[in-house]
PDB file of C-alpha atoms in Angstrom:
ATOM      1  CA  MET A1023      -0.103   0.029  -0.011  1.00 66.00           C
ATOM      2  CA  GLN A1024       1.396   3.443  -1.136  1.00 73.00           C
ATOM      3  CA  PRO A1025       1.680   6.212   1.924  1.00 73.00           C
ATOM      4  CA  ALA A1026      -0.799   8.953   1.380  1.00 77.00           C
ATOM      5  CA  GLN A1027       0.730  11.807  -0.762  1.00 85.00           C
ATOM      6  CA  THR A1028      -1.238  14.710   0.680  1.00 88.00           C
ATOM      7  CA  PRO A1029       0.242  17.795  -0.207  1.00 88.00           C
ATOM      8  CA  LEU A1030       1.431  20.603   2.494  1.00 86.00           C
ATOM      9  CA  LEU A1031      -0.459  23.882   1.729  1.00 87.00           C
ATOM     10  CA  PHE A1032       1.409  27.029   3.114  1.00 83.00           C
ATOM     11  CA  VAL A1033      -0.739  30.309   3.168  1.00 84.00           C
ATOM     12  CA  GLN A1034       2.224  32.696   3.705  1.00 82.00           C
ATOM     13  CA  ASP A1035       2.121  36.269   5.418  1.00 81.00           C
ATOM     14  CA  VAL A1036       5.527  36.329   7.125  1.00 78.00           C
ATOM     15  CA  SER A1037       8.325  38.899   7.127  1.00 73.00           C
ATOM     16  CA  GLY A1038      11.136  36.697   8.365  1.00 68.00           C
ATOM     17  CA  PHE A1039      12.244  35.553  11.732  1.00 68.00           C
ATOM     18  CA  MET A1040      12.918  37.871  14.573  1.00 66.00           C
ATOM     19  CA  VAL A1041      16.806  38.792  15.285  1.00 67.00           C
ATOM     20  CA  GLY A1042      18.990  39.791  18.045  1.00 70.00           C
ATOM     21  CA  SER A1043      19.918  38.465  21.415  1.00 76.00           C
ATOM     22  CA  GLU A1044      16.476  38.207  22.858  1.00 78.00           C
ATOM     23  CA  ALA A1045      15.254  36.018  19.930  1.00 68.00           C
ATOM     24  CA  GLU A1046      18.181  33.892  20.147  1.00 70.00           C
ATOM     25  CA  HIS A1047      17.533  33.324  23.757  1.00 73.00           C
ATOM     26  CA  SER A1048      13.944  32.403  23.289  1.00 76.00           C
ATOM     27  CA  GLY A1049      15.010  29.681  21.116  1.00 76.00           C
ATOM     28  CA  ILE A1050      14.069  31.150  17.371  1.00 74.00           C
ATOM     29  CA  ILE A1051      17.166  29.723  15.751  1.00 76.00           C
ATOM     30  CA  ARG A1052      16.302  26.103  17.033  1.00 81.00           C
ATOM     31  CA  ALA A1053      12.744  26.312  16.221  1.00 80.00           C
ATOM     32  CA  GLY A1054      13.369  28.018  12.688  1.00 77.00           C
ATOM     33  CA  ALA A1055      16.181  25.145  11.902  1.00 82.00           C
ATOM     34  CA  ARG A1056      13.374  22.542  12.984  1.00 86.00           C
ATOM     35  CA  PHE A1057      10.985  23.789  10.430  1.00 80.00           C
ATOM     36  CA  VAL A1058      13.773  24.026   7.682  1.00 82.00           C
ATOM     37  CA  GLU A1059      14.612  20.613   8.320  1.00 87.00           C
ATOM     38  CA  ALA A1060      10.886  19.404   8.203  1.00 84.00           C
ATOM     39  CA  MET A1061      10.675  21.020   4.754  1.00 82.00           C
ATOM     40  CA  ALA A1062      13.857  19.523   3.435  1.00 84.00           C
ATOM     41  CA  THR A1063      12.957  15.943   4.594  1.00 87.00           C
ATOM     42  CA  ALA A1064       9.177  16.227   3.387  1.00 85.00           C
ATOM     43  CA  LEU A1065       8.616  13.850   0.743  1.00 87.00           C
ATOM     44  CA  VAL A1066       4.867  15.013  -0.158  1.00 88.00           C
ATOM     45  CA  PRO A1067       4.207  17.831  -2.569  1.00 88.00           C
ATOM     46  CA  LYS A1068       4.110  21.457  -1.427  1.00 87.00           C
ATOM     47  CA  ILE A1069       1.894  24.238  -2.305  1.00 87.00           C
ATOM     48  CA  VAL A1070       2.484  27.894  -1.541  1.00 83.00           C
ATOM     49  CA  LEU A1071       0.150  30.702  -1.462  1.00 84.00           C
ATOM     50  CA  THR A1072       1.610  34.078  -0.779  1.00 81.00           C
ATOM     51  CA  VAL A1073      -1.407  36.703   0.556  1.00 83.00           C
ATOM     52  CA  ASN A1074       0.672  39.590   1.510  1.00 80.00           C
ATOM     53  CA  THR A1075       4.392  39.473   1.567  1.00 77.00           C
ATOM     54  CA  ALA A1076       7.060  36.706   2.470  1.00 78.00           C
ATOM     55  CA  SER A1077      10.790  37.268   3.024  1.00 74.00           C
ATOM     56  CA  GLY A1078      13.723  36.536   4.947  1.00 74.00           C
ATOM     57  CA  ALA A1079      14.247  33.164   6.556  1.00 73.00           C
ATOM     58  CA  GLY A1080      10.455  32.793   7.278  1.00 74.00           C
ATOM     59  CA  TYR A1081       9.934  32.614   3.381  1.00 73.00           C
ATOM     60  CA  TYR A1082      12.527  29.979   3.017  1.00 70.00           C
ATOM     61  CA  ALA A1083      11.088  27.845   6.048  1.00 73.00           C
ATOM     62  CA  MET A1084       7.608  27.994   4.756  1.00 72.00           C
ATOM     63  CA  ALA A1085       8.476  26.134   1.663  1.00 72.00           C
ATOM     64  CA  GLY A1086      10.350  28.788  -0.314  1.00 71.00           C
ATOM     65  CA  GLN A1087      11.536  28.254  -3.920  1.00 71.00           C
ATOM     66  CA  GLY A1088      14.668  26.391  -2.509  1.00 71.00           C
ATOM     67  CA  PHE A1089      12.172  23.543  -1.577  1.00 73.00           C
ATOM     68  CA  ASP A1090      10.803  23.283  -4.984  1.00 77.00           C
ATOM     69  CA  PRO A1091       7.018  23.638  -4.445  1.00 77.00           C
ATOM     70  CA  ILE A1092       4.648  22.192  -7.015  1.00 78.00           C
ATOM     71  CA  SER A1093       2.658  25.308  -7.181  1.00 74.00           C
ATOM     72  CA  SER A1094       3.630  29.044  -6.005  1.00 73.00           C
ATOM     73  CA  SER A1095       0.996  31.759  -6.328  1.00 72.00           C
ATOM     74  CA  VAL A1096       1.423  35.438  -5.432  1.00 75.00           C
ATOM     75  CA  GLY A1097      -1.195  38.021  -5.729  1.00 72.00           C
ATOM     76  CA  PRO A1098      -0.505  41.454  -7.967  1.00 70.00           C
ATOM     77  CA  LEU A1099       0.243  43.405  -5.008  1.00 70.00           C
ATOM     78  CA  ASP A1100       1.995  40.805  -2.761  1.00 69.00           C
ATOM     79  CA  GLY A1101       5.546  39.970  -2.759  1.00 71.00           C
ATOM     80  CA  MET A1102       8.249  37.376  -1.801  1.00 68.00           C
ATOM     81  CA  GLY A1103      12.021  37.583  -1.809  1.00 67.00           C
ATOM     82  CA  VAL A1104      15.064  37.372   0.490  1.00 65.00           C
ATOM     83  CA  MET A1105      14.583  41.071   1.810  1.00 62.00           C
ATOM     84  CA  GLU A1106      11.674  43.027   1.961  1.00 62.00           C
ATOM     85  CA  GLY A1107      11.597  46.282  -0.393  1.00 61.00           C
ATOM     86  CA  ASP A1108      12.076  48.798   2.318  1.00 62.00           C
ATOM     87  CA  SER A1109      14.639  47.147   4.314  1.00 63.00           C
ATOM     88  CA  ARG A1110      16.799  46.500   1.255  1.00 60.00           C
ATOM     89  CA  CYS A1111      16.437  50.607   0.485  1.00 67.00           C
ATOM     90  CA  ARG A1112      17.614  51.352   3.985  1.00 69.00           C
ATOM     91  CA  GLN A1113      20.337  48.971   3.756  1.00 66.00           C
ATOM     92  CA  SER A1114      21.692  50.464   0.489  1.00 71.00           C
ATOM     93  CA  LEU A1115      21.271  54.043   1.795  1.00 73.00           C
ATOM     94  CA  ALA A1116      23.171  53.395   4.785  1.00 75.00           C
ATOM     95  CA  ALA A1117      26.042  51.623   2.752  1.00 73.00           C
ATOM     96  CA  SER A1118      26.606  54.941   0.406  1.00 67.00           C
TER      97      SER A1118
END
């Protein structure tokens, strides 16, 4: 008998994981690593629906492109990427 191949559905609205010593002490790195490990070892199909924004490590942990989802949908005003646009602008301006 074949195991069930029920796909995982991710409805994303995630701006990433919190950073800093307080977040690290609360265990965010360990929790995030477990989430990423679960995605990396899941053998079922993954479907991603982004309803607002998805960025940073949260984007990757929730079946980002690196985990090869079978379907990934983003609305016309939504976005996904490694870094949100305003964060990238601030980083670029600070470097100049």
